[in-house]
Amino acid sequence: MSIINVPRGTQDILPKESKKWQYVEEKLRNISNNFCYDEIRTPIFESTELFARGVGDTTDIVQKEMYTFLDKSDRSITLRPEGTAGTVRSYIENKLFAEVIKPQKLFYIGPMFRYERKQKGRYRQFVQYGVEVIGEESPKIDAEVISLGYNIYKSFGINNIKVSVNSLGNPSERKAYNEALVKHFEPRIGEFCKDCNSRLYKNPMRILDCKVDANHELMQSAPRLLDFLGEESISYFNEVLKHLDNLGVKYEIDHNLVRGLDYYTHTAFEIMIDNPNVELKTLCGGGRYNGLVEMLGGPEGEKGIGFALSIERLLLALESENIELPIEESIDLFVVSMGQSAGDFAVKLTNDLRLAGLKVQNDYFDKKIKAQMKLADRYKAKYTIIIGDTEIEEGKVTVKNMENFTQESVQINELKKYIEDKLGE
């Protein structure tokens, strides 16, 4: 019988690696808490219409990459390809816009799904961490969101990063810019890839996001979006930059930065790793989406901004920078027993110590003492104790420090406090 393999574009995260994921996710939650962001959890699948309307039906995500199927009631359902649309849908449906505190500052961590070519750091099922600030607009909010993303990488010790920022302006300014791009690219569009040809009239800004033709001379000479911004948009963008300076965020203005989704307006940004040995440069991307709430049926005037990052890419960035995470591989205590009575007692003692908050393991198979001590070494136990009939009768055990091999006699009813005190030292 043949072996069933993991589906293409997915991965098994085995115990040793999952500890890194747990560390990263816990740190992301702690940072989010410090910035006063609350966690939101939305369904893994949503109505297909949500992403067609919210992400944009001209995007690669909607046209090429979504996992879409009909359920048993013939409703079109899609596994979520990103987190913003679902978060905004929940914001509207649950009337979070009526909350006393505005804006609502939210974060999420969870799996997303896109049918795309598998490569290092890019999977068809991947995990995103993202934040959304919905309800109000301010350059200070934009700078805070960018600073949060920037400082996440800094907190992990990743210093070789750069932030690219741009302003996408308001809808009327984007319209004028799109017309200029069509005029610029149209005479020679045949020299560009198939995707660029299809985007020329539907969404010409996305030509600037093309990786295939990124070095084409027309890319370098394309009109700059900043030249089409009105005084209000320019003032807003300058305010964002001023606050980034005050927050110590190093950035550069990238005139070709447009982001891949249709709902962005005004501030757009990406955080990239500045390391030539890393194939996937972009670690994080986001921006402001002032029209999305209304587009999805919410109240007029509700504005938002957010970003998302791939945890897979974050782990790759740590690897490329040779940063080791402080993962705890050891256990607190291993209980060694001699004989059936002692073995039965060890089972209960192990359970009691676990419920008291210690990380404890014992032997399940009545192995000899030497084999149990070897097992304690494999678990990297900080301490071991040996229990036999004599120890049970006397109500005390010998606790051995596995690092320096010193040992002490301890009353069983004082064992928890003794181990905690030693671990505290």
XYZ file of C-alpha atoms in Angstrom:
425
model
C 0.000 0.000 0.000
C 1.452 3.374 -1.025
C 2.231 6.129 1.458
C -0.064 9.171 1.477
C 2.063 12.323 1.372
C 1.344 15.819 2.646
C -0.520 17.890 -0.013
C 1.694 19.918 -2.334
C 2.333 23.400 -1.011
C 1.746 22.450 2.627
C 4.079 21.300 5.383
C 4.138 19.338 8.610
C 5.497 21.397 11.481
C 7.139 18.800 13.680
C 7.541 19.144 17.483
C 11.049 20.613 17.406
C 10.001 23.295 14.899
C 6.618 23.908 16.500
C 8.390 25.162 19.615
C 9.812 27.984 17.489
C 6.326 28.753 16.202
C 4.964 28.826 19.756
C 7.735 31.202 20.827
C 7.137 33.522 17.860
C 3.360 33.543 18.271
C 3.598 34.214 22.007
C 5.980 37.104 21.376
C 3.666 38.549 18.717
C 0.760 38.381 21.164
C 2.815 40.115 23.860
C 3.880 42.908 21.494
C 0.278 43.324 20.324
C -0.816 43.624 23.939
C 1.803 46.311 24.597
C 0.440 48.305 21.644
C -3.147 47.765 22.958
C -4.353 45.532 20.105
C -7.019 42.919 20.919
C -7.193 39.521 19.213
C -9.995 38.706 16.781
C -10.653 35.217 15.387
C -12.665 34.898 12.190
C -13.715 31.772 10.217
C -11.192 30.006 8.012
C -13.749 30.022 5.183
C -16.049 32.853 4.095
C -18.472 33.677 1.314
C -16.581 33.987 -1.982
C -18.284 37.327 -2.582
C -16.462 38.802 0.417
C -13.077 38.408 -1.254
C -14.311 39.295 -4.752
C -15.621 42.598 -3.400
C -13.095 43.213 -0.654
C -9.821 42.088 -2.230
C -10.737 43.027 -5.818
C -11.749 40.887 -8.771
C -8.789 42.131 -10.837
C -6.199 40.866 -8.362
C -4.157 37.693 -8.811
C -5.558 36.429 -5.515
C -9.155 36.445 -6.747
C -8.446 35.537 -10.370
C -5.878 32.780 -9.851
C -5.128 31.819 -6.263
C -8.306 31.246 -4.236
C -9.470 27.848 -3.020
C -13.167 28.101 -3.891
C -15.825 25.390 -3.766
C -19.582 24.886 -3.525
C -20.920 23.600 -0.224
C -23.833 21.168 0.083
C -26.305 24.039 -0.356
C -24.542 25.208 -3.554
C -23.148 28.319 -1.858
C -19.785 29.506 -3.143
C -17.289 29.280 -0.269
C -13.614 30.289 -0.241
C -10.806 29.414 2.161
C -9.558 32.797 3.314
C -6.559 34.023 1.273
C -5.919 36.998 3.590
C -7.209 38.398 6.873
C -8.350 41.963 6.278
C -11.620 41.294 4.447
C -12.845 38.842 7.097
C -11.871 41.191 9.916
C -13.724 44.099 8.306
C -16.744 41.850 7.649
C -16.801 40.944 11.347
C -16.356 44.605 12.331
C -19.472 45.475 10.316
C -21.598 42.438 11.160
C -20.959 42.686 14.908
C -21.346 46.488 14.931
C -17.922 47.126 16.430
C -18.237 50.620 14.972
C -20.722 51.313 17.804
C -18.156 50.562 20.527
C -17.247 53.406 22.889
C -13.514 53.127 22.127
C -12.549 54.073 18.580
C -10.664 53.172 16.574
C -10.877 49.426 17.124
C -7.333 48.017 17.241
C -7.356 44.328 16.308
C -4.859 41.572 15.542
C -5.131 38.000 14.300
C -2.929 34.939 13.865
C -4.077 32.071 11.669
C -3.777 29.992 8.498
C -4.483 31.475 5.050
C -4.747 29.644 1.721
C -3.564 30.575 -1.780
C -3.085 28.293 -4.755
C 0.302 29.509 -5.954
C 3.634 28.097 -7.002
C 5.452 26.522 -4.076
C 8.859 27.935 -3.250
C 10.960 28.472 -0.161
C 9.009 30.524 2.360
C 5.812 30.444 0.277
C 3.184 27.772 0.834
C -0.384 27.160 -0.263
C -1.324 27.022 3.401
C 0.577 29.630 5.370
C 0.174 31.463 8.666
C -0.331 35.203 8.870
C -0.124 37.623 11.732
C -1.945 40.832 10.947
C -3.276 43.997 12.556
C -6.179 46.250 11.602
C -7.047 49.679 13.030
C -10.614 50.485 11.964
C -12.855 53.472 12.572
C -10.689 56.586 12.460
C -7.995 58.165 10.297
C -4.857 59.936 11.462
C -1.223 60.162 10.315
C -0.341 59.164 13.886
C -2.239 55.889 13.457
C -0.484 55.179 10.146
C 2.917 55.812 11.749
C 2.012 53.621 14.737
C 1.009 50.705 12.506
C 4.221 50.949 10.473
C 6.245 51.288 13.684
C 4.581 48.180 15.117
C 5.591 46.102 12.085
C 9.095 47.587 12.089
C 9.639 46.938 15.801
C 8.347 43.374 15.596
C 11.359 42.454 13.473
C 13.668 44.549 15.622
C 12.441 42.743 18.743
C 13.579 39.433 17.241
C 17.041 40.894 16.576
C 16.533 41.340 12.814
C 18.274 44.634 12.091
C 18.916 44.308 8.349
C 15.501 45.604 7.342
C 14.218 48.571 5.410
C 10.794 50.164 5.182
C 9.435 51.366 1.831
C 6.528 53.814 1.930
C 4.364 55.554 -0.650
C 1.068 57.379 -0.832
C -1.628 56.031 -3.132
C -3.736 59.176 -2.754
C -7.512 59.362 -2.791
C -9.752 57.705 -5.432
C -9.869 60.723 -7.765
C -6.085 61.125 -7.659
C -5.644 57.424 -8.348
C -7.995 57.704 -11.312
C -5.916 60.495 -12.862
C -2.752 58.513 -12.209
C -4.197 55.364 -13.771
C -5.045 57.333 -16.927
C -1.455 58.583 -17.092
C -0.139 55.033 -16.694
C -2.331 53.754 -19.527
C -1.015 56.533 -21.764
C 2.562 55.681 -20.718
C 2.450 51.903 -21.177
C -0.106 51.497 -23.988
C 2.199 52.110 -27.001
C 4.605 49.336 -25.912
C 2.431 47.063 -23.786
C 3.153 44.190 -26.189
C 6.682 44.067 -24.729
C 5.287 43.168 -21.308
C 4.071 39.896 -19.838
C 0.571 38.463 -20.234
C -0.510 39.657 -16.783
C 0.590 43.229 -17.498
C -1.367 43.196 -20.743
C -4.522 42.127 -18.910
C -3.991 44.785 -16.232
C -3.470 47.754 -18.561
C -7.116 48.827 -18.621
C -8.449 47.003 -15.559
C -5.847 48.044 -12.987
C -2.806 49.734 -14.578
C -1.187 50.541 -11.224
C -0.545 46.853 -10.735
C 1.810 46.831 -13.726
C 4.264 48.618 -11.432
C 4.032 45.615 -9.091
C 5.096 43.162 -11.804
C 8.148 41.047 -10.947
C 8.634 39.713 -14.504
C 9.113 43.121 -16.151
C 10.481 44.982 -13.143
C 13.631 46.044 -15.050
C 11.893 47.229 -18.223
C 12.893 50.788 -19.122
C 9.271 51.963 -19.055
C 9.086 50.941 -15.401
C 11.906 53.320 -14.595
C 10.381 56.205 -16.529
C 6.768 55.679 -15.424
C 4.896 58.658 -13.953
C 5.194 59.057 -10.199
C 2.031 58.803 -8.158
C 3.220 61.533 -5.802
C 3.110 63.978 -8.727
C -0.651 63.417 -8.990
C -1.444 63.998 -5.331
C -3.340 67.072 -4.206
C -2.247 69.352 -1.393
C -4.315 67.495 1.226
C -2.889 64.081 0.348
C 0.671 65.431 0.259
C 0.197 67.086 3.652
C -1.168 63.843 5.106
C 1.757 61.823 3.727
C 4.298 64.335 5.063
C 2.697 64.070 8.501
C 3.099 60.285 8.392
C 6.773 60.671 7.482
C 7.291 63.212 10.274
C 5.938 60.780 12.855
C 8.036 57.934 11.440
C 11.096 60.136 11.926
C 10.069 60.830 15.517
C 9.542 57.100 16.150
C 12.981 56.224 14.798
C 11.673 54.189 11.865
C 14.146 54.227 8.974
C 12.320 54.372 5.646
C 12.647 55.221 1.974
C 9.983 56.526 -0.405
C 9.307 54.020 -3.203
C 7.353 55.637 -6.043
C 6.542 52.224 -7.599
C 5.101 50.755 -4.413
C 1.407 50.171 -5.111
C 0.586 46.943 -3.179
C -1.315 44.089 -4.794
C -4.822 44.580 -3.422
C -7.481 46.966 -4.721
C -8.643 48.380 -1.409
C -5.564 50.478 -0.519
C -5.659 54.299 -0.368
C -3.178 56.885 0.902
C -0.372 55.277 2.957
C 1.090 52.019 1.636
C 4.217 50.331 2.949
C 6.375 47.232 2.846
C 9.060 45.960 5.190
C 11.870 44.079 3.478
C 14.953 42.239 4.610
C 18.135 43.838 3.343
C 20.056 40.611 2.775
C 21.225 39.464 -0.706
C 21.126 35.800 0.368
C 17.356 35.842 0.944
C 15.209 35.031 -2.083
C 11.929 36.455 -0.756
C 12.722 40.041 0.226
C 9.298 41.257 1.360
C 8.531 40.328 4.959
C 5.484 42.461 5.614
C 3.102 44.700 3.699
C 0.099 46.847 4.361
C -1.560 50.189 4.032
C -4.658 52.320 4.459
C -8.030 51.199 3.073
C -10.477 54.036 3.624
C -13.209 52.750 1.314
C -13.259 49.085 2.284
C -15.733 49.241 5.186
C -18.320 51.035 3.059
C -17.586 48.737 0.106
C -18.507 45.733 2.264
C -21.775 47.289 3.430
C -20.586 49.132 6.535
C -21.183 52.727 7.606
C -19.882 55.551 5.469
C -16.724 57.223 6.717
C -15.319 54.234 8.632
C -11.626 54.172 7.712
C -8.921 51.624 8.345
C -5.284 50.651 8.047
C -3.421 47.404 8.640
C -0.647 45.043 7.655
C 0.054 41.325 7.527
C 3.218 39.282 7.815
C 4.010 35.654 7.116
C 5.346 33.727 10.089
C 7.098 31.355 7.648
C 9.028 34.312 6.223
C 9.772 35.648 9.684
C 11.361 32.300 10.595
C 13.341 32.343 7.328
C 14.577 35.844 8.135
C 15.739 34.655 11.554
C 17.557 31.775 9.880
C 19.208 34.047 7.299
C 20.459 36.342 10.072
C 21.722 33.362 12.127
C 19.466 34.294 15.045
C 18.761 31.459 17.460
C 15.516 31.643 19.400
C 15.790 30.962 23.161
C 13.760 27.765 23.009
C 13.478 25.788 26.250
C 14.301 22.174 25.359
C 14.603 20.730 28.872
C 12.118 19.547 31.501
C 12.130 20.413 35.197
C 12.130 16.952 36.703
C 12.316 13.261 35.786
C 10.891 10.745 38.274
C 12.835 7.470 38.420
C 11.165 4.548 40.200
C 12.227 1.099 41.440
C 9.621 -1.661 41.617
C 5.901 -1.848 40.937
C 4.713 -0.064 44.089
C 7.165 2.771 43.544
C 6.185 2.900 39.859
C 2.516 3.275 40.773
C 3.404 5.992 43.292
C 5.546 7.743 40.649
C 2.548 7.986 38.316
C 0.520 9.906 40.922
C 3.464 12.039 42.059
C 4.255 12.957 38.455
C 0.645 13.996 37.892
C 0.493 16.043 41.108
C 3.688 17.912 40.227
C 2.420 18.602 36.703
C -0.833 20.029 38.038
C 1.236 22.170 40.391
C 2.918 23.779 37.379
C 6.129 21.820 36.910
C 7.259 20.137 33.686
C 7.686 16.502 34.747
C 8.144 13.109 33.042
C 8.481 9.548 34.301
C 9.102 6.065 32.901
C 6.095 4.119 31.561
C 7.722 0.709 31.047
C 9.410 -0.278 34.346
C 12.899 0.012 32.861
C 16.010 -0.552 34.921
C 17.479 2.415 36.822
C 20.328 2.924 34.347
C 17.907 3.028 31.390
C 15.645 5.488 33.209
C 18.595 7.800 33.917
C 19.526 7.709 30.236
C 15.949 8.651 29.423
C 16.202 11.552 31.872
C 19.281 12.742 29.958
C 17.409 12.540 26.640
C 14.659 14.711 28.120
C 17.394 17.097 29.343
C 15.921 17.004 32.819
C 17.279 19.630 35.199
C 16.648 17.372 38.200
C 15.891 13.689 38.830
C 14.534 11.864 41.833
C 14.598 8.140 42.597
C 11.628 6.531 44.346
C 11.672 3.051 45.892
C 9.813 1.363 48.717
C 12.157 2.914 51.314
C 11.541 6.440 49.978
C 7.768 5.906 50.092
C 7.944 4.668 53.698
C 10.163 7.560 54.821
C 8.236 10.166 52.834
C 11.405 11.651 51.380
C 13.400 11.392 48.144
C 16.874 12.233 46.913
C 16.876 15.038 44.383
C 19.817 15.045 41.976
C 20.968 18.139 40.101
C 21.732 16.850 36.600
C 24.081 19.713 35.792
C 26.530 19.530 38.689
C 25.467 16.085 40.064
C 24.949 17.346 43.612
C 22.055 15.832 45.520
C 19.907 16.501 48.573
C 17.296 14.637 50.596
C 13.874 16.328 50.420
C 10.505 15.580 52.022
C 8.003 14.520 49.334
C 5.442 17.052 50.555
C 8.070 19.806 50.142
C 9.304 18.626 46.746
C 7.322 21.126 44.643
C 8.593 24.143 46.607
C 12.160 22.794 46.607
C 12.211 22.380 42.796
C 10.600 25.785 42.254
C 13.177 27.455 44.515
C 16.028 25.713 42.705
C 14.635 26.660 39.283
C 14.261 30.249 40.492
C 17.934 30.336 41.382
